[in-house]
Amino acid sequence: MSAIICTSRQFNSPEEHTTKLEQNGIYGWPAISINAKDLLPYHSPDIPLIAVIDSGIDVTNKYINESQVQTHILDEQSKKSRKIHGTQVIGLLIANGDGYNTPGGMLSDVKILSIQAGTDEGMTVQQLSTAVDTAVAAGAKVINISYGMKEPNKVLEDSIKRALEKNTIIIASSGNSGENTNFYPAAYTDVIAVSSLKQHNIPDTRSNLSTSNLYAPGEYLLTTSAQSNSSISWFSGSSASTAIVTAVCAIISSKEPTWGGERMKKWLLNSSKIIEYNNSIYHVVNLKQAMIGTMFG
């Protein structure tokens, strides 16, 4: 069975760690680029349950409030995960640091369902499909999938369709192979596909491209770590960008709980910040603009 791979990138050299922390914390340039300055961390009692289907989370990280996270280990094989990738993804959502020099997340006091499926090396299509069904059964309104594959699969497609039919919003990464190609489940109808944006509004050419993709920050973002020798890490790629868009979807859902994937995807694209780069047009998620015309007033 085809493997679903994670969509983050590792640092190539120690020098890549030298970027100033305050520039790469979520409340620095990433917040500015998505028009969310002074809104983060966003707090509302109406933020819905968010499921993160990934390699799990290290709840002992000092920047993670364990009481916010419900963990579900999918199967015996998933118990072997080192939880590196999942801890990075969830840190971008709920880390409780200052957001500049220590990891700070997009959201405050929300509930996360961490579904530990497969390992940091990947998961099977069946594992991802089962995890989607598990998230829906648990009542998750928003599902983050920072994994994917190049080939469509009927089992996975059926799980995605079942979730969307229940008005679940699914956000998935576009992949980092730098190809003009589909990546699944991001390419399925009404799934919100996310690509990576670098500083200074430069699209990351390593993200797979599609005219329907949303772009969000995904370059060396400061987040949490599952490594025993450090509580922080830097995270790049469409995996990281997907978490940013997941948070935006959860914020909009707090005021528009009846919206499903189709409505949310169209809204975010229509309210996006349009940038032109190398004679191409890109859509960058725009939080403040997305709030206009909704129940936010």
Coordinates of N, CA, C and O in Angstrom, one line a residue, residues 1-8 53 85 121-130 132 145-160 171-188 191 193-194 208-209 213 238-239 242:
M1 N 0.8 -1.2 0.0 CA 0.0 0.0 0.0 C 0.9 1.2 0.0 O 1.9 1.3 0.6
S2 N 0.4 2.2 -0.7 CA 1.2 3.5 -0.8 C 1.5 4.1 0.5 O 0.6 4.1 1.4
A3 N 2.6 4.8 0.6 CA 2.9 5.4 1.9 C 2.6 6.9 1.8 O 2.7 7.5 0.8
I4 N 2.0 7.4 2.9 CA 1.8 8.8 3.0 C 3.0 9.4 3.7 O 3.4 9.0 4.8
I5 N 3.6 10.5 3.1 CA 4.8 11.0 3.7 C 4.5 12.4 4.3 O 3.6 13.1 3.9
C6 N 5.3 12.8 5.3 CA 5.2 14.1 5.9 C 5.7 15.1 4.9 O 6.5 14.8 4.0
T7 N 5.3 16.4 5.1 CA 5.6 17.4 4.2 C 6.3 18.6 4.8 O 6.0 19.7 4.6
S8 N 7.3 18.2 5.7 CA 8.2 19.2 6.2 C 9.5 19.1 5.6 O 9.8 18.1 4.9
I53 N -3.9 15.0 12.6 CA -3.5 13.7 12.2 C -2.1 13.7 11.8 O -1.7 14.3 10.8
H85 N 7.5 15.3 14.2 CA 6.7 16.1 13.2 C 5.4 16.6 13.9 O 5.1 17.8 13.7
E121 N 8.3 8.9 9.8 CA 8.7 8.5 8.5 C 7.5 8.4 7.5 O 7.6 8.3 6.3
G122 N 6.3 8.4 8.1 CA 5.1 8.3 7.2 C 4.0 7.4 7.8 O 4.2 6.8 8.9
M123 N 2.9 7.3 7.1 CA 1.8 6.4 7.5 C 1.3 5.8 6.2 O 1.5 6.2 5.1
T124 N 0.5 4.7 6.4 CA -0.2 4.1 5.2 C -1.4 4.8 4.9 O -2.0 5.6 5.7
V125 N -1.9 4.6 3.7 CA -3.2 5.2 3.3 C -4.3 4.7 4.2 O -5.2 5.5 4.6
Q126 N -4.3 3.4 4.6 CA -5.3 2.9 5.5 C -5.3 3.6 6.9 O -6.3 3.9 7.5
Q127 N -4.1 3.9 7.4 CA -3.9 4.6 8.6 C -4.5 6.0 8.5 O -5.2 6.4 9.4
L128 N -4.2 6.7 7.5 CA -4.7 8.0 7.3 C -6.2 8.0 7.2 O -7.0 8.8 7.8
S129 N -6.8 7.1 6.4 CA -8.2 7.0 6.2 C -8.9 6.7 7.5 O -9.9 7.3 7.9
T130 N -8.4 5.7 8.3 CA -8.9 5.4 9.6 C -8.9 6.6 10.6 O -9.8 6.9 11.3
V132 N -8.9 9.8 9.7 CA -9.9 10.8 9.4 C -11.3 10.4 9.9 O -12.0 11.2 10.5
I145 N -4.0 17.9 8.2 CA -3.3 16.8 7.6 C -2.0 17.3 7.0 O -2.1 17.8 5.8
S146 N -0.9 17.2 7.6 CA 0.3 17.7 7.1 C 1.1 16.6 6.5 O 2.3 16.4 6.6
Y147 N 0.4 15.7 5.7 CA 1.0 14.5 5.1 C 0.3 14.4 3.7 O -0.7 15.1 3.4
G148 N 0.9 13.6 2.8 CA 0.2 13.4 1.5 C 1.0 12.5 0.6 O 2.1 12.0 1.0
M149 N 0.4 12.2 -0.6 CA 1.1 11.4 -1.5 C 0.7 11.8 -2.9 O -0.2 12.6 -3.1
K150 N 1.4 11.3 -3.9 CA 1.2 11.8 -5.3 C 0.1 11.1 -6.0 O -0.4 11.6 -7.0
E151 N -0.3 9.9 -5.5 CA -1.3 9.2 -6.2 C -2.7 9.2 -5.5 O -2.7 9.1 -4.2
P152 N -3.8 9.3 -6.2 CA -5.1 9.3 -5.5 C -5.4 7.8 -5.0 O -4.8 6.9 -5.5
N153 N -6.3 7.7 -4.0 CA -6.6 6.4 -3.5 C -8.1 6.4 -3.1 O -8.5 7.3 -2.4
K154 N -8.8 5.4 -3.5 CA -10.2 5.3 -3.3 C -10.6 5.2 -1.9 O -11.6 5.9 -1.4
V155 N -9.9 4.5 -1.1 CA -10.2 4.3 0.3 C -10.0 5.7 1.0 O -10.9 6.1 1.8
L156 N -9.0 6.4 0.8 CA -8.8 7.7 1.4 C -9.8 8.7 0.9 O -10.4 9.5 1.7
E157 N -10.1 8.7 -0.4 CA -11.0 9.6 -1.0 C -12.4 9.4 -0.3 O -13.1 10.4 0.0
D158 N -12.8 8.2 -0.1 CA -14.1 7.9 0.5 C -14.1 8.5 2.0 O -15.2 9.0 2.4
S159 N -13.0 8.3 2.7 CA -13.0 8.9 4.1 C -13.1 10.4 4.0 O -13.8 11.0 4.9
I160 N -12.4 11.0 3.1 CA -12.4 12.4 3.0 C -13.9 12.9 2.6 O -14.4 13.9 3.2
I171 N -7.9 20.6 6.1 CA -6.7 21.4 5.5 C -5.6 20.5 5.4 O -5.2 19.7 6.3
A172 N -5.0 20.4 4.2 CA -3.9 19.5 3.9 C -2.8 20.2 3.1 O -3.0 21.1 2.3
S173 N -1.6 19.7 3.3 CA -0.4 20.3 2.7 C -0.2 19.8 1.3 O -0.6 18.7 0.9
S174 N 0.4 20.7 0.5 CA 0.5 20.4 -1.0 C 1.7 19.6 -1.3 O 1.9 19.2 -2.5
G175 N 2.6 19.4 -0.4 CA 3.9 18.7 -0.7 C 5.0 19.6 -1.0 O 4.8 20.8 -1.3
N176 N 6.2 19.1 -1.0 CA 7.4 20.0 -1.2 C 8.4 19.5 -2.3 O 9.6 19.7 -2.2
S177 N 7.8 18.8 -3.3 CA 8.7 18.3 -4.3 C 8.9 19.3 -5.5 O 9.5 19.0 -6.5
G178 N 8.3 20.5 -5.4 CA 8.5 21.5 -6.4 C 7.9 21.2 -7.7 O 8.5 21.6 -8.8
E179 N 6.8 20.5 -7.8 CA 6.2 20.0 -9.1 C 4.9 20.7 -9.3 O 4.1 21.0 -8.3
N180 N 4.5 20.8 -10.5 CA 3.1 21.3 -10.9 C 2.3 20.1 -11.0 O 1.9 19.6 -12.0
T181 N 1.9 19.5 -9.8 CA 1.2 18.2 -9.8 C 0.3 18.2 -8.6 O 0.4 19.0 -7.6
N182 N -0.6 17.3 -8.6 CA -1.5 17.1 -7.5 C -0.9 16.3 -6.4 O 0.0 15.5 -6.6
F183 N -1.3 16.6 -5.2 CA -0.9 15.9 -4.0 C -2.1 15.6 -3.1 O -2.9 16.4 -2.9
Y184 N -2.2 14.4 -2.7 CA -3.4 13.9 -2.0 C -3.2 13.7 -0.5 O -2.1 13.2 -0.1
P185 N -4.2 14.0 0.3 CA -5.5 14.5 0.1 C -5.8 15.9 -0.3 O -6.9 16.3 -0.5
A186 N -4.7 16.7 -0.4 CA -4.9 18.2 -0.7 C -5.6 18.4 -1.9 O -6.4 19.4 -2.1
A187 N -5.5 17.6 -2.9 CA -6.1 17.8 -4.3 C -7.5 17.4 -4.4 O -8.2 17.7 -5.4
Y188 N -8.1 16.7 -3.3 CA -9.5 16.3 -3.4 C -10.4 17.5 -3.3 O -10.1 18.5 -2.6
V191 N -11.2 20.1 -0.2 CA -10.1 20.1 0.8 C -9.3 21.4 0.5 O -9.0 21.7 -0.6
A193 N -6.1 23.2 0.2 CA -4.7 22.8 -0.1 C -3.8 24.0 0.3 O -4.1 25.1 -0.1
V194 N -2.6 23.7 0.9 CA -1.8 24.8 1.4 C -0.4 24.6 0.9 O 0.2 23.5 1.0
N208 N 4.5 22.2 -4.0 CA 3.8 21.8 -5.2 C 2.7 22.8 -5.6 O 2.1 23.4 -4.7
L209 N 2.6 23.1 -6.8 CA 1.8 24.3 -7.2 C 0.4 23.9 -7.7 O 0.2 22.9 -8.4
N213 N -4.4 26.6 -4.5 CA -3.7 26.6 -3.3 C -3.7 27.9 -2.5 O -3.7 29.0 -3.1
S238 N 5.4 22.9 3.6 CA 3.9 23.0 3.6 C 3.3 22.4 4.8 O 2.1 22.7 5.1
S239 N 4.0 21.5 5.5 CA 3.4 21.0 6.8 C 3.2 22.1 7.8 O 2.2 22.2 8.4
T242 N 0.4 24.5 6.6 CA -0.9 23.9 6.9 C -1.5 24.2 8.2 O -2.6 24.5 8.4

